Coordinates of C-alpha atoms in Angstrom, one line a residue:
Chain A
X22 CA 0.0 0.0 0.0
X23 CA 1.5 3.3 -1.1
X24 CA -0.5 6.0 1.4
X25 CA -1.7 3.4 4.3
X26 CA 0.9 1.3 6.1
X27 CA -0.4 -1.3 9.1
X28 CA 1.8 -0.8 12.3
X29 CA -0.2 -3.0 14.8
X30 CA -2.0 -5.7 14.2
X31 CA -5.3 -6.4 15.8
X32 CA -4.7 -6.9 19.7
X33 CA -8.3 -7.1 21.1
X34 CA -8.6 -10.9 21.7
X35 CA -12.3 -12.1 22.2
X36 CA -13.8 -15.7 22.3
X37 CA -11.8 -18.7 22.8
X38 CA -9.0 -18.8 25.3
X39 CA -10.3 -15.4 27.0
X40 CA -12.2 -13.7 30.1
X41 CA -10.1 -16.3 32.4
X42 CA -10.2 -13.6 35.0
X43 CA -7.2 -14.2 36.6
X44 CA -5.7 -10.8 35.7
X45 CA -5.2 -7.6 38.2
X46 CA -8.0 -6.0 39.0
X47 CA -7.4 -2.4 37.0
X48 CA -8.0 0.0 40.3
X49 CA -5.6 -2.2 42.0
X50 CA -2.8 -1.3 39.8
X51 CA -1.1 2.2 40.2
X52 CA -3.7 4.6 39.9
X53 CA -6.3 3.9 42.3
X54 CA -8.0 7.3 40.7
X55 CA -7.9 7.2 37.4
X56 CA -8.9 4.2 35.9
X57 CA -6.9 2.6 32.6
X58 CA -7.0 -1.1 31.5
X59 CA -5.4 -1.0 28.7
X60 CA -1.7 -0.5 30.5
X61 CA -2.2 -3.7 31.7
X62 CA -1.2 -7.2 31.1
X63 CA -3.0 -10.5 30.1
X64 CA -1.9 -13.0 32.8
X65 CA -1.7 -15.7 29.8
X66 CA -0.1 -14.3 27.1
X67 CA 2.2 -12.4 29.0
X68 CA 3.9 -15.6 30.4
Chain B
X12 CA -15.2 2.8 14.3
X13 CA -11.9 4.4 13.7
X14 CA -10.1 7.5 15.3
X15 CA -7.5 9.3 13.5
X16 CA -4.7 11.4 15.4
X17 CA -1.7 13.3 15.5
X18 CA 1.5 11.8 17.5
X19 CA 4.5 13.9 17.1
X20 CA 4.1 14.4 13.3
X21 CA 3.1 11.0 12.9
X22 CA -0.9 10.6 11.5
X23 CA -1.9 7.3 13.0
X24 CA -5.5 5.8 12.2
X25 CA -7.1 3.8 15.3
X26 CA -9.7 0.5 14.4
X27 CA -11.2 1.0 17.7
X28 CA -13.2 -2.5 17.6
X29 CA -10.1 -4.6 16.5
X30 CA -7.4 -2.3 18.2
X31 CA -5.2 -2.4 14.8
X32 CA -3.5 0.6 14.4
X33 CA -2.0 2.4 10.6
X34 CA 0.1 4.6 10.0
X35 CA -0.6 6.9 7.3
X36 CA 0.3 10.0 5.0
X37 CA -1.5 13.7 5.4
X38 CA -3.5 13.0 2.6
X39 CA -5.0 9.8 4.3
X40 CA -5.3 11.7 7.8
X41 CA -7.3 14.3 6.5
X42 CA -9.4 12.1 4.4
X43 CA -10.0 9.5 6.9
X44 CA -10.5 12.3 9.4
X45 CA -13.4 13.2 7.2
X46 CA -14.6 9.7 6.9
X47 CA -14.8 10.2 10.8
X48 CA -16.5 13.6 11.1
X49 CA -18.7 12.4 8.4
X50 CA -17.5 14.9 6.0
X51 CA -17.7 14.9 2.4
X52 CA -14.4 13.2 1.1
X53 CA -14.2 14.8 -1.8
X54 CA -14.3 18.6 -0.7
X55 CA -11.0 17.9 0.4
X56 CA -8.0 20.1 -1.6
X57 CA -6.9 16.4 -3.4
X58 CA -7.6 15.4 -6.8
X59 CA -10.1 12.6 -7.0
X60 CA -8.0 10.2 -8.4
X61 CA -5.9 10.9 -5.1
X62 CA -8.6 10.1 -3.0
X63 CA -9.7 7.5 -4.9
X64 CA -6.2 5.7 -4.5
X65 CA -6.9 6.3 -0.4
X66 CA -10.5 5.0 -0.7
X67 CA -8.8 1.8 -2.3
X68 CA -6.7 0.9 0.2
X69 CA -9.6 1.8 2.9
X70 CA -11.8 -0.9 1.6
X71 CA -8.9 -3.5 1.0
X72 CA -8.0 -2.8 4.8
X73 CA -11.5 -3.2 5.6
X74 CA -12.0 -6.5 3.6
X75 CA -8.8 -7.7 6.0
X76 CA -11.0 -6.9 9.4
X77 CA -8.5 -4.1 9.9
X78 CA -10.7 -1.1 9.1
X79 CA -13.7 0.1 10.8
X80 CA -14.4 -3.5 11.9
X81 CA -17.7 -4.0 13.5
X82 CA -18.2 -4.2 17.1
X83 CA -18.4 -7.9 18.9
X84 CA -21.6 -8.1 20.7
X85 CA -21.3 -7.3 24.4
X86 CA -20.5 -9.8 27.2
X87 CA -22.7 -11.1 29.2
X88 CA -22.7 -9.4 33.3
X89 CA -23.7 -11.1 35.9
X90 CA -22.5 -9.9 39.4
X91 CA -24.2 -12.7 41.6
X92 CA -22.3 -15.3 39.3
X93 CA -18.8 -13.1 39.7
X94 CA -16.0 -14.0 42.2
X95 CA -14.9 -11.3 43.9
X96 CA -11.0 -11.8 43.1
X97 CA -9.5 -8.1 44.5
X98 CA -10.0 -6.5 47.9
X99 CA -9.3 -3.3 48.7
X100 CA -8.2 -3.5 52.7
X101 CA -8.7 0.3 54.5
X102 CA -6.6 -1.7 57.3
X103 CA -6.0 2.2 58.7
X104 CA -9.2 5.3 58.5
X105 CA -6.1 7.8 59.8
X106 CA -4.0 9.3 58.6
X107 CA -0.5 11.0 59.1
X108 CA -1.1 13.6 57.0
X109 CA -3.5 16.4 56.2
X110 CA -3.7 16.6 52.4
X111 CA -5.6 19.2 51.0
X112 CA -7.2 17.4 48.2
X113 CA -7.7 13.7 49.9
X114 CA -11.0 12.2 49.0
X115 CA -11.0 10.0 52.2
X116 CA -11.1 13.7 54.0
X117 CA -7.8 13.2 55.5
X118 CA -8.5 9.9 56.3
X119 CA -11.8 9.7 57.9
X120 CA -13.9 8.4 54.8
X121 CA -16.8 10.3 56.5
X122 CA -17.2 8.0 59.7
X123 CA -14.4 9.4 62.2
X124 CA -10.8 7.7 62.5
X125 CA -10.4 4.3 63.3
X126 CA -8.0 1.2 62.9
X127 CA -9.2 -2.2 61.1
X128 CA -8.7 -5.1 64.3
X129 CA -7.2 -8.4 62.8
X130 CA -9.9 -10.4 63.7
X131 CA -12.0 -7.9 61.2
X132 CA -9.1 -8.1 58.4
X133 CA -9.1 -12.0 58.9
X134 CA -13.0 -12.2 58.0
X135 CA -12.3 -10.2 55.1
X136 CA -10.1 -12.4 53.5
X137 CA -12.3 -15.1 54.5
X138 CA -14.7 -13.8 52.3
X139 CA -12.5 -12.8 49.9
X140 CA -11.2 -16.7 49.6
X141 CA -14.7 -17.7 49.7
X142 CA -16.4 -15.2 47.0
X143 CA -13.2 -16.1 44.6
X144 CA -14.4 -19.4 43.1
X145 CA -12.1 -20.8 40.7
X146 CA -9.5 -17.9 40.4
X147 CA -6.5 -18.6 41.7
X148 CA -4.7 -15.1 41.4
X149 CA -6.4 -12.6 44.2
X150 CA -5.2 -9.2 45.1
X151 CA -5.7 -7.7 48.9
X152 CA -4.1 -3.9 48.6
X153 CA -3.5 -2.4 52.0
X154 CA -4.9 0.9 52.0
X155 CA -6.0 3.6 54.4
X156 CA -5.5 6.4 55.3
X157 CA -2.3 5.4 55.7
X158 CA -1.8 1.9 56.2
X159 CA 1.5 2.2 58.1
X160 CA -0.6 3.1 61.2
X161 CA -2.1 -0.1 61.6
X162 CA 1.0 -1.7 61.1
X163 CA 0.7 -5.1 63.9
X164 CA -2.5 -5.5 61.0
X165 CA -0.4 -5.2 58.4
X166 CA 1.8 -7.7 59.0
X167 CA -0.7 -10.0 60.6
X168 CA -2.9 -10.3 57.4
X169 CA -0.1 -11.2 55.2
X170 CA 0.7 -14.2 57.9
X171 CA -3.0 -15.0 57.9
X172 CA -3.2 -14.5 53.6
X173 CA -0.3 -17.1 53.5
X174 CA -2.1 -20.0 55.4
X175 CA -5.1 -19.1 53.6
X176 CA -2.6 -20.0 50.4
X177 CA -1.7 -22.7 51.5
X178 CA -4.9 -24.1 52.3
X179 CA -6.8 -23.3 49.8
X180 CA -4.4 -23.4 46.3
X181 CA -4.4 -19.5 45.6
X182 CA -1.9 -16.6 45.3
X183 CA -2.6 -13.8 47.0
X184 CA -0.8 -10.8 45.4
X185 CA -0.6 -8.3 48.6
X186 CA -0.1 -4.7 47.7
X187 CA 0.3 -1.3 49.8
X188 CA -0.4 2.4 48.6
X189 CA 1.3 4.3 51.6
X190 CA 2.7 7.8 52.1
X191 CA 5.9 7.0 53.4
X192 CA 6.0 9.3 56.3
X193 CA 6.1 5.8 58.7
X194 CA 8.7 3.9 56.6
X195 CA 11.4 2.4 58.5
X196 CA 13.9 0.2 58.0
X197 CA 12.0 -3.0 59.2
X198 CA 9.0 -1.8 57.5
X199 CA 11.1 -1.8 54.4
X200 CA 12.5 -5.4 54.8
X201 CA 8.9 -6.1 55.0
X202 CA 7.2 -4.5 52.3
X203 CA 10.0 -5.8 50.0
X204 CA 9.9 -9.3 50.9
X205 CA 5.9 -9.7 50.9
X206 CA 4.0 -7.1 48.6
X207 CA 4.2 -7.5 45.4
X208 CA 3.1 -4.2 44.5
X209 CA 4.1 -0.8 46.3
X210 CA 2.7 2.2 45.9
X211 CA 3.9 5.8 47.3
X212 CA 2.7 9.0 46.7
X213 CA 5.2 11.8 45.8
X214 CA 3.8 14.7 44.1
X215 CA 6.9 16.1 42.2
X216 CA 9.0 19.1 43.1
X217 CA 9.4 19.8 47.2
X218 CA 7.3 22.9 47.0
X219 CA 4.5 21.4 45.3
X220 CA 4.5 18.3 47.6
X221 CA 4.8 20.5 50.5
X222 CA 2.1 22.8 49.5
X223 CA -0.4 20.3 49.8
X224 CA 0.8 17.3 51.5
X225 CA 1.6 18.6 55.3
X226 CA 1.3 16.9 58.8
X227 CA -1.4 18.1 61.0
X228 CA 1.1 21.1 62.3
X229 CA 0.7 22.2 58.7
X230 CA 4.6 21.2 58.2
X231 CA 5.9 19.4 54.2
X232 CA 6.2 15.7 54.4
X233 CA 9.0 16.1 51.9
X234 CA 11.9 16.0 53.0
X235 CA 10.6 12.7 55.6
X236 CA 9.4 10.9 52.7
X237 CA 11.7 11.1 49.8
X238 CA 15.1 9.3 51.2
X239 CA 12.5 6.9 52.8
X240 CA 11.0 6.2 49.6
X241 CA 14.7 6.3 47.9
X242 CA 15.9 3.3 50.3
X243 CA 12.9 1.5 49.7
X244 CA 13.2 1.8 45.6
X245 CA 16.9 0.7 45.5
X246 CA 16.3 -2.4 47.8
X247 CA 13.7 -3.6 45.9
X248 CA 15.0 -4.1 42.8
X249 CA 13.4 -5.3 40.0
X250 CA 10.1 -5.2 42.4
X251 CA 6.9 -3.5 41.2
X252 CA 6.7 -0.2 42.6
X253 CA 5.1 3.3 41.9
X254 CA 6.1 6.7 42.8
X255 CA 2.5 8.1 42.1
X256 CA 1.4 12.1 42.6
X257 CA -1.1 14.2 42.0
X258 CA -1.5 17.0 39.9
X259 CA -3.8 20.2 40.6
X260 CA -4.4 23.3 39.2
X261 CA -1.9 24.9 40.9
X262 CA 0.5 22.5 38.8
X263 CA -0.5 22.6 35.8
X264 CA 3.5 22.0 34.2
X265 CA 3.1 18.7 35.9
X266 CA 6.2 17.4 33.8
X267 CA 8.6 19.4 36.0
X268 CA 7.2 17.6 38.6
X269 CA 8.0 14.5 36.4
X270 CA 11.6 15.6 35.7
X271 CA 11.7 16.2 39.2
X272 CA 11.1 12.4 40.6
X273 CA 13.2 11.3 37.6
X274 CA 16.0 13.2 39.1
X275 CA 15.9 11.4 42.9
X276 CA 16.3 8.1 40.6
X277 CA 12.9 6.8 40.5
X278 CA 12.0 5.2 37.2
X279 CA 8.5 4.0 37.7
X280 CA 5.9 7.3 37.9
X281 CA 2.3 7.9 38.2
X282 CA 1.4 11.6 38.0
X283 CA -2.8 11.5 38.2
X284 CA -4.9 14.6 37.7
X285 CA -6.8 15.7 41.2
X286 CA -10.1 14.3 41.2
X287 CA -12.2 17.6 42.9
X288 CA -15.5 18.8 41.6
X289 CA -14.9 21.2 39.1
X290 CA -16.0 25.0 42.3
X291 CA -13.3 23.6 44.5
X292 CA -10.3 24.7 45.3
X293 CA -7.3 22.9 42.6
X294 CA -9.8 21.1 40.8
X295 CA -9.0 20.7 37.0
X296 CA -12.1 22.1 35.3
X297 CA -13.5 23.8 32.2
X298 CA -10.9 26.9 32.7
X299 CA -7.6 25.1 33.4
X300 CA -8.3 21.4 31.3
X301 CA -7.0 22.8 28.1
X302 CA -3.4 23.7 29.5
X303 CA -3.3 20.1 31.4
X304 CA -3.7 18.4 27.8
X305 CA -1.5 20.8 26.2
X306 CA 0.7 19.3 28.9
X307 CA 0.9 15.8 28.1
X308 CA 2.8 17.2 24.9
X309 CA 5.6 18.6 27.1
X310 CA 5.8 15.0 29.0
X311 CA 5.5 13.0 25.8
X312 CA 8.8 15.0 24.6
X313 CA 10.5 14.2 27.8
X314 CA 9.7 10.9 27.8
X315 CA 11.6 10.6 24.5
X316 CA 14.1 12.6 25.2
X317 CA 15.0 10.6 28.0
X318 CA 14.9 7.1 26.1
X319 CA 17.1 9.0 23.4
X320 CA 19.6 9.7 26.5
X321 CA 19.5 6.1 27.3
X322 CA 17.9 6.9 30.2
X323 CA 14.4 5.7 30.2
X324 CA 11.5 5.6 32.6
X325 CA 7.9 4.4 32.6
X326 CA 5.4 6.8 33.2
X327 CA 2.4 4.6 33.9
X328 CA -0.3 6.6 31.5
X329 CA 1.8 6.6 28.5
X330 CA 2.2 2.9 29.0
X331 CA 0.1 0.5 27.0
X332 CA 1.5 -3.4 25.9
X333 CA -0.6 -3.9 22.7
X334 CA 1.1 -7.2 22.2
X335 CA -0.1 -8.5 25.9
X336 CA -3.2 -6.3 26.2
X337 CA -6.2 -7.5 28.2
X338 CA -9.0 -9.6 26.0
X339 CA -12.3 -8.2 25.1
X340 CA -13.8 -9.6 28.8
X341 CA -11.2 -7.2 30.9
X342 CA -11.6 -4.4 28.8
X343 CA -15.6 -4.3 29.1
X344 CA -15.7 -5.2 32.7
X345 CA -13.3 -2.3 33.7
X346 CA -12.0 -1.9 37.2
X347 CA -14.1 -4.4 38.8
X348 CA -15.9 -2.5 41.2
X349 CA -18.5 -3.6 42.9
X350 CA -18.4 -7.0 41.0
X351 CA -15.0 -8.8 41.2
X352 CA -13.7 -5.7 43.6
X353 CA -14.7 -4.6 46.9
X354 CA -13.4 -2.2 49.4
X355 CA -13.5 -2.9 53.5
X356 CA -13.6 -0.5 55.8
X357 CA -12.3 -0.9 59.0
X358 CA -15.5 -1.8 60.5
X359 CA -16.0 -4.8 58.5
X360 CA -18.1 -2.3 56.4
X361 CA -18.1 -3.9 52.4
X362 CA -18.4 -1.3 49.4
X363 CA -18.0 -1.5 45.6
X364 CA -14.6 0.1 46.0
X365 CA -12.6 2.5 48.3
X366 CA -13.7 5.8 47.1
X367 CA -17.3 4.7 47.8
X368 CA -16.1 4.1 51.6
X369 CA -18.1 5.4 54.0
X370 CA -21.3 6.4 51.5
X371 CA -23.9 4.2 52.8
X372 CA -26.2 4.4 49.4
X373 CA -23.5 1.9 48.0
X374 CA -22.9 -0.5 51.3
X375 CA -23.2 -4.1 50.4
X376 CA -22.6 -5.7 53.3
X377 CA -20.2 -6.2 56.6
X378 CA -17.8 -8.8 56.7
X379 CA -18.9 -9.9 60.1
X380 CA -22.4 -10.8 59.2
X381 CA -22.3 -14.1 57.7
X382 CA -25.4 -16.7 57.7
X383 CA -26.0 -19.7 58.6
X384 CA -23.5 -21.1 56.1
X385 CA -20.8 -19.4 57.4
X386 CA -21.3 -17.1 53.9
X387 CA -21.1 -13.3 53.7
X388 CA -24.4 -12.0 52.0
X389 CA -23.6 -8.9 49.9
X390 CA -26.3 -6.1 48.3
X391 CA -27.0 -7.9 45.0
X392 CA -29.0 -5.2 43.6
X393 CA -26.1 -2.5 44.1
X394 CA -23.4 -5.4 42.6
X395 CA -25.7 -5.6 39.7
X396 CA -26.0 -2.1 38.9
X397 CA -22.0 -2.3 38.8
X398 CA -22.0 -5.1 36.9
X399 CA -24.4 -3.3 34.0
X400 CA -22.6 -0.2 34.0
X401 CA -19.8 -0.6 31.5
X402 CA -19.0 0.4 27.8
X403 CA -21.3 -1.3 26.5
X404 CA -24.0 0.4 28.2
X405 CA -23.2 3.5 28.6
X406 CA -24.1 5.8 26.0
X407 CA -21.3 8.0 25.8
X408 CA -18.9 5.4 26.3
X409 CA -20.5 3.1 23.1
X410 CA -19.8 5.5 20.7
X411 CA -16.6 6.7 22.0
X412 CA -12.8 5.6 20.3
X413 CA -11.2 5.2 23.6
X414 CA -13.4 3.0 25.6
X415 CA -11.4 -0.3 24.7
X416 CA -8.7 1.6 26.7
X417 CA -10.5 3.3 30.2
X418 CA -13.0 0.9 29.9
X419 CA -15.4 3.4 30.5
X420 CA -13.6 5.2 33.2
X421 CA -14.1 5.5 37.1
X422 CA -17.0 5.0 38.7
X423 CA -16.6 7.0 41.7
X424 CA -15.5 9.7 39.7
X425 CA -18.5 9.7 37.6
X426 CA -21.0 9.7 41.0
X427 CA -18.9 12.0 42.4
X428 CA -19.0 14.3 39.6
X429 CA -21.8 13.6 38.0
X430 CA -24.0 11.7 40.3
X431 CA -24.4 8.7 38.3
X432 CA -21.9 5.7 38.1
X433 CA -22.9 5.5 33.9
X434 CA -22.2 9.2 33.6
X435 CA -18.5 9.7 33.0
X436 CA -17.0 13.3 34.0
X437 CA -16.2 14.9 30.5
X438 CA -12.6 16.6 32.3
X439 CA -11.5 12.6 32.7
X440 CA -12.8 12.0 29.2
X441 CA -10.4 14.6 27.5
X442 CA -7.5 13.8 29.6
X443 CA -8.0 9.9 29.5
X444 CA -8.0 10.1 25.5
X445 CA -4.6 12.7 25.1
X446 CA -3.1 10.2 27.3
X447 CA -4.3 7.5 25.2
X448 CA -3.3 8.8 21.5
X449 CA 0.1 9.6 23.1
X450 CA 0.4 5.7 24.5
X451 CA -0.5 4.6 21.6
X452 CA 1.9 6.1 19.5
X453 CA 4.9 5.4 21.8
X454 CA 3.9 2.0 21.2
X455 CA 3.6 1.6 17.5
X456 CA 5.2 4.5 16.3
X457 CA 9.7 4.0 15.8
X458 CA 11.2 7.2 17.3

């Protein structure tokens, strides 16, 4: 593509293999104000 | 969905639903920009065959699921079905200090000063072990006031949390969020070897710290807390940790407060705007919000410059892992509160988290109370009202690019401010999204 290049593929995983729950809780993190999820990590695929 | 922006010359294109992200020319930004605002393509200054080349590669993009991709339906919410997995523990309603813009009114949280007893921290984590189902990862953050004035509790609950391990096949992941005025050296040892998450609040430069963070004489906690906090740091390690402050209106060039902690060696920084409604004094509002966003610029540049010096530090806003990022489930859920995260006052008192301490529209329960079964019972109508209050209900969070990133913001802030839990506070809005472009591009975009 001459005007459009793709940097990042897409990252928002849904379906299979998700919503395990076992990540951080995203208040308990360092804010405690205000809140941001993204920042975090996935407790699977960050292993 | 898709948001274009600007990142330090760089035009970047967002697919909110899929979280791919392009980089593009000017031409592209402004037509894609158009696409967005629902403007006319073709008024733009570009020959058609121009935009016709960019429409091209739009719709081969889009045939790819990486273009305007549609939304997934929402998950399903359920708070009676949800573990409670994170526990805030306000071990401590007092506080060493007298800071002017603490939402827990110095400490108090609305029902006078008071220390958690053990036995009352031991039937929180009861519950907590109980409510958690199948999750074996759980999070207890020691929190006040300031924790460090409880500290016998403190170190008790850990002891307790670690039999609890033990006997039930869980990790608890203890954390503390402490001023530092009561570190010692034992204290240290302690919070090093057991929490795996510190947090301590330094506000920047000594005479912004000391203009609003004093001891009850009215005296700066500075000069206390900062070597405390610099032993504590260089012991630890590798160890999680934050140095987290707050910014007001009186600080508007928060990034010299930045440049400031940078310069006592800490490398992992929180700098949050002040959460105040919008009449009182310091509170970012309609007059001041401009020259805060403006702001993030000026930190953004630092940021670089010091990874360009070799000498990089994390400033936890600017900070997203795309490759690592939580699913779909974690982004729509948000912080938890109410559903898998809870707050306990010291009084065995439950709430949906701690900044809802102490207001007794939003109490679910006391640890202390259990039936017959030995089980806690909790307000399921207020959980559920958590639990159906998230991007996908909220009307200005579904149509907004940056909900797969805030996850529809604070709660508390939003009652606070606007006294609803699904209305978020515009101010956070603005703020949350500069932060969010600038994050973004630091993590796509090769400097």
């Amino acid at each position: 593509m001459k005007h459009i290049k793709n940097i990042q593929k897409p990252c928002i995983r849904n379906g299979a293999n998700t919503a395990c729950g076992e990540c951080q809780a995203s208040c308990q993190s360092a804010c405690k104000t205000s809140c941001t999820v993204a920042n975090q990590k996935c407790v699977k695929t960050a292993k | 969905m898709i948001h274009a922006f600007e990142y330090r010359g760089t035009y970047l294109v967002l697919d909110v639903e899929s979280g791919a992200v392009h980089e593009v020319d000017k031409p592209s930004y402004d037509v894609i920009s158009a696409v967005e605002q629902g403007n006319a393509v073709y008024a733009l200054p570009y020959s058609h065959s121009l935009i016709k080349e960019i429409t091209d590669e739009i719709d081969e993009l889009r045939k790819e699921g990486l273009f305007d991709t549609p939304a997934p339906a929402a998950p399903k919410a359920n708070a009676a079905f949800s573990p409670i997995k994170s526990m805030c523990l306000n071990v401590a309603h007092d506080c060493n200090l007298r800071c002017a813009y603490c939402f827990a009114e110095t400490g108090e949280f609305h029902g006078g000063r008071m220390l958690m007893p053990l036995d009352t921290a031991k039937a929180a984590l009861d519950m907590l072990i109980k409510r958690s189902g199948g999750r074996y990862h759980l999070e207890v953050d020691l929190f006040g006031g300031e924790p460090l004035m409880n500290w016998d509790v403190v170190k008790g609950i850990v002891e307790y949390g670690r039999m609890l391990e033990k006997e039930h096949n869980k990790h608890i992941n203890f954390t503390i969020t402490t001023n530092g005025l009561a570190l010692d050296d034992e204290k240290i040892d302690f919070i090093n070897r057991e929490m795996f998450n510190v947090v301590i609040s330094i506000d920047g430069r000594k005479e912004v710290h000391d203009a609003l963070r004093v001891t009850p004489n009215r005296k700066g906690s500075y000069d206390v807390i900062v070597p405390k906090a610099q032993k504590l740091v260089s012991e630890r390690g590798d160890g999680e940790h934050y140095i987290r402050g707050t910014y007001t209106a009186d600080n508007l060039d928060f990034t010299e407060d930045v440049k400031a902690l940078t310069r006592l060696g800490f490398e992992q920084i929180s700098i949050e705007p002040v959460v105040l409604k919008p009449d009182e004094p310091h509170a970012i509002n309609e007059s001041n919000v401009d020259k805060a966003i403006a702001e993030y610029d000026r930190l953004a540049d630092y940021v670089i410059e010091r990874r360009r010096e070799g000498k990089p530090f994390n400033f936890f806003h600017f900070h997203v892992d795309l490759e690592n990022a939580p699913c779909l489930a974690k982004r729509a859920l948000g912080c938890g509160a109410g559903v898998e995260y809870v707050a306990v006052a010291p009084n065995g008192d439950i709430y949906p988290c701690h900044q809802f301490v102490g207001d007794s529209a939003f109490l679910l329960g006391n640890v202390l109370d259990k039936d017959a079964e030995g089980n806690v019972p909790l307000n399921e109508d207020i959980r559920q009202s958590f639990a159906s209050c998230n991007i996908f209900t909220k009307e200005k969070c579904s149509s907004c690019w940056a909900k797969y990133f805030c996850s529809g913001g604070c709660a508390a802030n939003a009652h606070k401010l606007n006294g609803s839990i699904n209305e978020p506070c515009d101010i956070s809005c603005r703020l949350l999204k500069k932060r969010t472009e600038i994050a973004i591009g630091m993590a796509t975009v090769k400097e």
